[in-house]
PDB file of C-alpha atoms and ligand atoms in Angstrom:
ATOM      1  CA  UNK A   1      95.683  94.780 117.037  1.00 96.00           C
ATOM      2  CA  UNK A   2      98.686  96.624 115.592  1.00 98.00           C
ATOM      3  CA  UNK A   3      98.759  96.393 111.831  1.00 98.00           C
ATOM      4  CA  UNK A   4     100.554  98.030 108.938  1.00 98.00           C
ATOM      5  CA  UNK A   5      98.757  98.188 105.592  1.00 98.00           C
ATOM      6  CA  UNK A   6     101.125  97.907 102.658  1.00 98.00           C
ATOM      7  CA  UNK A   7     100.515  98.223  98.946  1.00 97.00           C
ATOM      8  CA  UNK A   8     101.001 100.519  95.969  1.00 96.00           C
ATOM      9  CA  UNK A   9      99.193 103.859  95.764  1.00 94.00           C
ATOM     10  CA  UNK A  10      95.666 103.187  94.538  1.00 92.00           C
ATOM     11  CA  UNK A  11      95.564  99.678  96.028  1.00 95.00           C
ATOM     12  CA  UNK A  12      92.526 100.602  98.108  1.00 93.00           C
ATOM     13  CA  UNK A  13      94.335 100.702 101.454  1.00 95.00           C
ATOM     14  CA  UNK A  14      92.363 103.714 102.663  1.00 95.00           C
ATOM     15  CA  UNK A  15      88.998 102.213 101.725  1.00 96.00           C
ATOM     16  CA  UNK A  16      89.838  98.897 103.382  1.00 97.00           C
ATOM     17  CA  UNK A  17      91.333 100.630 106.413  1.00 98.00           C
ATOM     18  CA  UNK A  18      88.103 102.524 107.075  1.00 97.00           C
ATOM     19  CA  UNK A  19      86.122  99.259 107.179  1.00 98.00           C
ATOM     20  CA  UNK A  20      88.743  97.355 109.156  1.00 98.00           C
ATOM     21  CA  UNK A  21      89.006 100.185 111.661  1.00 98.00           C
ATOM     22  CA  UNK A  22      85.309  99.875 112.398  1.00 98.00           C
ATOM     23  CA  UNK A  23      85.361  96.078 112.633  1.00 97.00           C
ATOM     24  CA  UNK A  24      88.542  95.812 114.697  1.00 97.00           C
ATOM     25  CA  UNK A  25      87.879  98.851 116.896  1.00 98.00           C
ATOM     26  CA  UNK A  26      91.262 100.474 116.333  1.00 98.00           C
ATOM     27  CA  UNK A  27      91.995 103.849 114.706  1.00 98.00           C
ATOM     28  CA  UNK A  28      92.916 104.223 111.043  1.00 98.00           C
ATOM     29  CA  UNK A  29      96.072 106.312 110.911  1.00 98.00           C
ATOM     30  CA  UNK A  30      96.896 107.475 107.382  1.00 98.00           C
ATOM     31  CA  UNK A  31      99.999 109.613 106.943  1.00 98.00           C
ATOM     32  CA  UNK A  32      98.608 110.901 103.629  1.00 97.00           C
ATOM     33  CA  UNK A  33      95.377 111.988 105.396  1.00 97.00           C
ATOM     34  CA  UNK A  34      97.376 113.608 108.216  1.00 98.00           C
ATOM     35  CA  UNK A  35      99.453 115.547 105.683  1.00 98.00           C
ATOM     36  CA  UNK A  36      96.366 116.588 103.712  1.00 97.00           C
ATOM     37  CA  UNK A  37      94.668 117.792 106.924  1.00 98.00           C
ATOM     38  CA  UNK A  38      97.755 119.853 107.760  1.00 97.00           C
ATOM     39  CA  UNK A  39      97.815 121.295 104.243  1.00 97.00           C
ATOM     40  CA  UNK A  40      94.123 122.182 104.549  1.00 98.00           C
ATOM     41  CA  UNK A  41      94.754 123.953 107.853  1.00 98.00           C
ATOM     42  CA  UNK A  42      97.860 125.702 106.534  1.00 98.00           C
ATOM     43  CA  UNK A  43     100.101 124.471 109.377  1.00 97.00           C
ATOM     44  CA  UNK A  44     103.920 124.688 109.094  1.00 97.00           C
ATOM     45  CA  UNK A  45     103.990 120.893 108.693  1.00 97.00           C
ATOM     46  CA  UNK A  46     101.475 121.132 105.861  1.00 97.00           C
ATOM     47  CA  UNK A  47     103.473 123.868 104.132  1.00 97.00           C
ATOM     48  CA  UNK A  48     106.607 121.748 104.354  1.00 97.00           C
ATOM     49  CA  UNK A  49     104.905 118.604 103.067  1.00 97.00           C
ATOM     50  CA  UNK A  50     102.939 120.135 100.207  1.00 97.00           C
ATOM     51  CA  UNK A  51     105.676 120.480  97.577  1.00 96.00           C
ATOM     52  CA  UNK A  52     106.727 116.843  98.045  1.00 97.00           C
ATOM     53  CA  UNK A  53     103.173 115.544  97.877  1.00 97.00           C
ATOM     54  CA  UNK A  54     102.350 117.608  94.788  1.00 95.00           C
ATOM     55  CA  UNK A  55     105.407 116.136  93.079  1.00 94.00           C
ATOM     56  CA  UNK A  56     104.599 112.562  94.179  1.00 94.00           C
ATOM     57  CA  UNK A  57     107.804 112.350  96.203  1.00 96.00           C
ATOM     58  CA  UNK A  58     108.247 111.203  99.776  1.00 98.00           C
ATOM     59  CA  UNK A  59     108.100 113.823 102.496  1.00 98.00           C
ATOM     60  CA  UNK A  60     111.403 113.695 104.438  1.00 98.00           C
ATOM     61  CA  UNK A  61     111.475 110.876 106.939  1.00 98.00           C
ATOM     62  CA  UNK A  62     112.311 112.939 110.028  1.00 97.00           C
ATOM     63  CA  UNK A  63     109.196 115.099 109.539  1.00 96.00           C
ATOM     64  CA  UNK A  64     106.996 112.104 108.767  1.00 98.00           C
ATOM     65  CA  UNK A  65     108.236 109.933 111.615  1.00 98.00           C
ATOM     66  CA  UNK A  66     107.754 112.726 114.158  1.00 97.00           C
ATOM     67  CA  UNK A  67     104.166 113.165 112.994  1.00 98.00           C
ATOM     68  CA  UNK A  68     103.528 109.403 113.296  1.00 98.00           C
ATOM     69  CA  UNK A  69     105.134 109.148 116.717  1.00 97.00           C
ATOM     70  CA  UNK A  70     102.950 111.898 118.152  1.00 96.00           C
ATOM     71  CA  UNK A  71      99.828 110.373 116.577  1.00 98.00           C
ATOM     72  CA  UNK A  72     100.638 106.937 117.999  1.00 97.00           C
ATOM     73  CA  UNK A  73     101.024 108.513 121.442  1.00 96.00           C
ATOM     74  CA  UNK A  74      97.356 109.571 121.448  1.00 97.00           C
ATOM     75  CA  UNK A  75      95.034 107.648 123.758  1.00 97.00           C
ATOM     76  CA  UNK A  76      92.946 105.978 121.048  1.00 98.00           C
ATOM     77  CA  UNK A  77      96.016 104.239 119.603  1.00 98.00           C
ATOM     78  CA  UNK A  78      97.071 102.643 122.882  1.00 95.00           C
ATOM     79  CA  UNK A  79      95.423  99.294 122.224  1.00 95.00           C
ATOM     80  CA  UNK A  80      96.119  99.148 118.521  1.00 98.00           C
ATOM     81  CA  UNK A  81      96.075 100.890 115.168  1.00 98.00           C
ATOM     82  CA  UNK A  82      95.980 100.461 111.433  1.00 98.00           C
ATOM     83  CA  UNK A  83      98.891 102.308 109.899  1.00 98.00           C
ATOM     84  CA  UNK A  84      98.161 103.265 106.304  1.00 98.00           C
ATOM     85  CA  UNK A  85     100.987 104.799 104.278  1.00 98.00           C
ATOM     86  CA  UNK A  86     103.669 104.383 106.938  1.00 98.00           C
ATOM     87  CA  UNK A  87     106.277 102.955 106.856  1.00 98.00           C
ATOM     88  CA  UNK A  88     107.116 103.570 103.199  1.00 98.00           C
ATOM     89  CA  UNK A  89     110.848 102.792 103.400  1.00 98.00           C
ATOM     90  CA  UNK A  90     113.003 100.333 105.309  1.00 98.00           C
ATOM     91  CA  UNK A  91     114.403 103.281 107.278  1.00 98.00           C
ATOM     92  CA  UNK A  92     110.870 104.240 108.358  1.00 98.00           C
ATOM     93  CA  UNK A  93     110.186 100.607 109.302  1.00 98.00           C
ATOM     94  CA  UNK A  94     113.195 100.659 111.599  1.00 98.00           C
ATOM     95  CA  UNK A  95     112.010 103.911 113.182  1.00 98.00           C
ATOM     96  CA  UNK A  96     108.567 102.404 113.727  1.00 98.00           C
ATOM     97  CA  UNK A  97     110.107  99.331 115.364  1.00 98.00           C
ATOM     98  CA  UNK A  98     111.968 101.683 117.709  1.00 97.00           C
ATOM     99  CA  UNK A  99     108.773 103.587 118.592  1.00 97.00           C
ATOM    100  CA  UNK A 100     106.919 100.362 119.367  1.00 97.00           C
ATOM    101  CA  UNK A 101     109.792  98.930 121.370  1.00 96.00           C
ATOM    102  CA  UNK A 102     109.726 101.978 123.659  1.00 94.00           C
ATOM    103  CA  UNK A 103     106.180 101.045 124.675  1.00 90.00           C
ATOM    104  CA  UNK A 104     106.927  97.305 124.768  1.00 95.00           C
ATOM    105  CA  UNK A 105     104.835  96.467 121.719  1.00 96.00           C
ATOM    106  CA  UNK A 106     105.323  94.909 118.343  1.00 95.00           C
ATOM    107  CA  UNK A 107     103.388  94.634 115.112  1.00 97.00           C
ATOM    108  CA  UNK A 108     100.850  91.820 114.846  1.00 97.00           C
ATOM    109  CA  UNK A 109     101.059  91.790 111.088  1.00 98.00           C
ATOM    110  CA  UNK A 110     101.635  93.621 107.831  1.00 98.00           C
ATOM    111  CA  UNK A 111      98.720  93.303 105.423  1.00 98.00           C
ATOM    112  CA  UNK A 112      99.978  93.449 101.846  1.00 98.00           C
ATOM    113  CA  UNK A 113      97.348  94.456  99.270  1.00 98.00           C
ATOM    114  CA  UNK A 114      98.375  92.933  95.947  1.00 98.00           C
ATOM    115  CA  UNK A 115      97.054  94.704  92.837  1.00 96.00           C
ATOM    116  CA  UNK A 116      98.342  94.836  89.257  1.00 94.00           C
ATOM    117  CA  UNK A 117      99.866  98.143  88.211  1.00 91.00           C
ATOM    118  CA  UNK A 118      97.368  98.898  85.417  1.00 91.00           C
ATOM    119  CA  UNK A 119      94.523  98.468  87.917  1.00 92.00           C
ATOM    120  CA  UNK A 120      95.994 100.939  90.410  1.00 93.00           C
ATOM    121  CA  UNK A 121      96.584 103.541  87.684  1.00 92.00           C
ATOM    122  CA  UNK A 122      92.948 103.209  86.631  1.00 90.00           C
ATOM    123  CA  UNK A 123      91.746 103.546  90.249  1.00 90.00           C
ATOM    124  CA  UNK A 124      93.882 106.615  90.882  1.00 91.00           C
ATOM    125  CA  UNK A 125      92.733 108.365  87.715  1.00 91.00           C
ATOM    126  CA  UNK A 126      89.114 107.671  88.707  1.00 90.00           C
ATOM    127  CA  UNK A 127      89.723 109.027  92.225  1.00 87.00           C
ATOM    128  CA  UNK A 128      90.834 112.432  90.972  1.00 82.00           C
ATOM    129  CA  UNK A 129      92.776 113.598  94.039  1.00 89.00           C
ATOM    130  CA  UNK A 130      95.032 116.679  93.563  1.00 88.00           C
ATOM    131  CA  UNK A 131      98.127 114.455  93.274  1.00 91.00           C
ATOM    132  CA  UNK A 132      96.406 111.933  90.968  1.00 91.00           C
ATOM    133  CA  UNK A 133      97.574 113.259  87.585  1.00 91.00           C
ATOM    134  CA  UNK A 134      99.435 110.930  85.246  1.00 89.00           C
ATOM    135  CA  UNK A 135     102.906 112.283  85.831  1.00 92.00           C
ATOM    136  CA  UNK A 136     102.626 112.222  89.610  1.00 94.00           C
ATOM    137  CA  UNK A 137     101.115 108.755  89.498  1.00 93.00           C
ATOM    138  CA  UNK A 138     104.137 107.529  87.525  1.00 92.00           C
ATOM    139  CA  UNK A 139     106.496 109.078  90.066  1.00 95.00           C
ATOM    140  CA  UNK A 140     104.608 107.544  92.996  1.00 96.00           C
ATOM    141  CA  UNK A 141     104.615 104.094  91.420  1.00 96.00           C
ATOM    142  CA  UNK A 142     108.375 104.430  90.890  1.00 96.00           C
ATOM    143  CA  UNK A 143     108.846 105.438  94.528  1.00 97.00           C
ATOM    144  CA  UNK A 144     106.718 102.461  95.573  1.00 97.00           C
ATOM    145  CA  UNK A 145     108.789 100.013  93.499  1.00 97.00           C
ATOM    146  CA  UNK A 146     112.156 101.378  94.606  1.00 98.00           C
ATOM    147  CA  UNK A 147     111.572 102.366  98.213  1.00 98.00           C
ATOM    148  CA  UNK A 148     108.435 100.706  99.558  1.00 98.00           C
ATOM    149  CA  UNK A 149     108.299  97.276  97.894  1.00 97.00           C
ATOM    150  CA  UNK A 150     111.500  96.191  99.733  1.00 98.00           C
ATOM    151  CA  UNK A 151     109.351  96.205 102.884  1.00 98.00           C
ATOM    152  CA  UNK A 152     107.692  93.020 101.639  1.00 98.00           C
ATOM    153  CA  UNK A 153     110.973  91.184 102.278  1.00 98.00           C
ATOM    154  CA  UNK A 154     111.767  93.235 105.356  1.00 98.00           C
ATOM    155  CA  UNK A 155     108.497  92.072 106.954  1.00 98.00           C
ATOM    156  CA  UNK A 156     108.612  88.552 105.478  1.00 98.00           C
ATOM    157  CA  UNK A 157     107.832  86.803 108.770  1.00 97.00           C
ATOM    158  CA  UNK A 158     104.713  88.878 109.529  1.00 98.00           C
ATOM    159  CA  UNK A 159     103.375  89.545 106.044  1.00 98.00           C
ATOM    160  CA  UNK A 160      99.731  88.719 105.257  1.00 98.00           C
ATOM    161  CA  UNK A 161      99.268  88.819 101.461  1.00 98.00           C
ATOM    162  CA  UNK A 162      95.781  89.670 100.173  1.00 98.00           C
ATOM    163  CA  UNK A 163      94.654  89.507  96.546  1.00 97.00           C
ATOM    164  CA  UNK A 164      93.204  93.024  96.351  1.00 96.00           C
ATOM    165  CA  UNK A 165      91.353  93.023  93.028  1.00 96.00           C
ATOM    166  CA  UNK A 166      87.583  92.681  93.198  1.00 95.00           C
ATOM    167  CA  UNK A 167      84.836  94.447  95.089  1.00 96.00           C
ATOM    168  CA  UNK A 168      85.443  96.341  98.329  1.00 97.00           C
ATOM    169  CA  UNK A 169      83.346  93.711 100.180  1.00 98.00           C
ATOM    170  CA  UNK A 170      85.258  90.773  98.715  1.00 98.00           C
ATOM    171  CA  UNK A 171      88.605  92.265  99.622  1.00 98.00           C
ATOM    172  CA  UNK A 172      87.415  93.054 103.132  1.00 98.00           C
ATOM    173  CA  UNK A 173      86.132  89.481 103.573  1.00 98.00           C
ATOM    174  CA  UNK A 174      89.502  88.070 102.422  1.00 98.00           C
ATOM    175  CA  UNK A 175      91.331  90.362 104.796  1.00 98.00           C
ATOM    176  CA  UNK A 176      89.129  89.502 107.790  1.00 98.00           C
ATOM    177  CA  UNK A 177      89.530  85.777 107.054  1.00 98.00           C
ATOM    178  CA  UNK A 178      93.314  86.118 106.817  1.00 98.00           C
ATOM    179  CA  UNK A 179      93.468  88.075 110.083  1.00 97.00           C
ATOM    180  CA  UNK A 180      91.460  85.449 111.924  1.00 94.00           C
ATOM    181  CA  UNK A 181      94.100  82.818 111.218  1.00 86.00           C
TER     182      UNK A 181
HETATM  183  P1  AMP B 201      98.950 108.561 100.373  1.00 79.10           P
HETATM  184  O1  AMP B 201      97.687 109.247 100.798  1.00 79.10           O
HETATM  185  O2  AMP B 201      99.362 107.451 101.294  1.00 79.10           O
HETATM  186  O3  AMP B 201      98.924 108.133  98.933  1.00 79.10           O
HETATM  187  O4  AMP B 201     100.105 109.650 100.491  1.00 79.10           O
HETATM  188  C1  AMP B 201     100.094 110.830  99.706  1.00 79.10           C
HETATM  189  C2  AMP B 201     101.467 111.478  99.714  1.00 79.10           C
HETATM  190  O5  AMP B 201     101.832 111.830 101.057  1.00 79.10           O
HETATM  191  C3  AMP B 201     102.611 110.587  99.232  1.00 79.10           C
HETATM  192  O6  AMP B 201     102.719 110.590  97.804  1.00 79.10           O
HETATM  193  C4  AMP B 201     103.801 111.264  99.893  1.00 79.10           C
HETATM  194  O7  AMP B 201     104.155 112.455  99.242  1.00 79.10           O
HETATM  195  C5  AMP B 201     103.233 111.653 101.259  1.00 79.10           C
HETATM  196  N1  AMP B 201     103.437 110.564 102.247  1.00 79.10           N
HETATM  197  C6  AMP B 201     102.492 109.783 102.829  1.00 79.10           C
HETATM  198  N2  AMP B 201     103.033 108.901 103.674  1.00 79.10           N
HETATM  199  C7  AMP B 201     104.366 109.118 103.643  1.00 79.10           C
HETATM  200  C8  AMP B 201     105.487 108.515 104.279  1.00 79.10           C
HETATM  201  N3  AMP B 201     105.336 107.481 105.126  1.00 79.10           N
HETATM  202  N4  AMP B 201     106.723 109.006 104.017  1.00 79.10           N
HETATM  203  C9  AMP B 201     106.892 110.050 103.183  1.00 79.10           C
HETATM  204  N5  AMP B 201     105.893 110.636 102.518  1.00 79.10           N
HETATM  205  C10 AMP B 201     104.628 110.197 102.745  1.00 79.10           C
END
């Protein structure tokens, strides 16, 4: 199954992706995690990405898309994947469509995690990641509204909306039920 997970920062995409990955038997591919791993290892990609991430801004699309394309080419992603954090713009969505077309595939769905803004702010502040301070959170929510939310319309015919407030288990159960349809 080839799925994109969409939703504002702090919507719980990463938490849900980890569970779904296990249940569906496809890898969880998080661009944020890939960037953070590169930063941790001090790679050139990590050095390039760090200033954007620290500021809550998007890493340039060419860098991000290249990283995603090489990750999707790995053997474990051949039969499917859960993309978490990519695409984040309509331009990235078009690049993803191009990557999939090359291998004769398409997305099975785009799972949209719906959470109120005050809830995501609370979750992010509780999480305490390096880029989870109030100013960066505000910037990231602005980026989400302006650049990422348009993907909801872009993917209108494959979108799977999930009410994503509640316990981790509840949200997972709703998602599994929606995917079975
Ligand atoms: P996340 O872990 O998904 O919240 O991502 C953390 C940060 O990584 C974001 O605030 C961006 O700076 C960067 N990032 C992750 N995915 C992308 C993407 N698809 N395009 C550009 N920047 C990204």
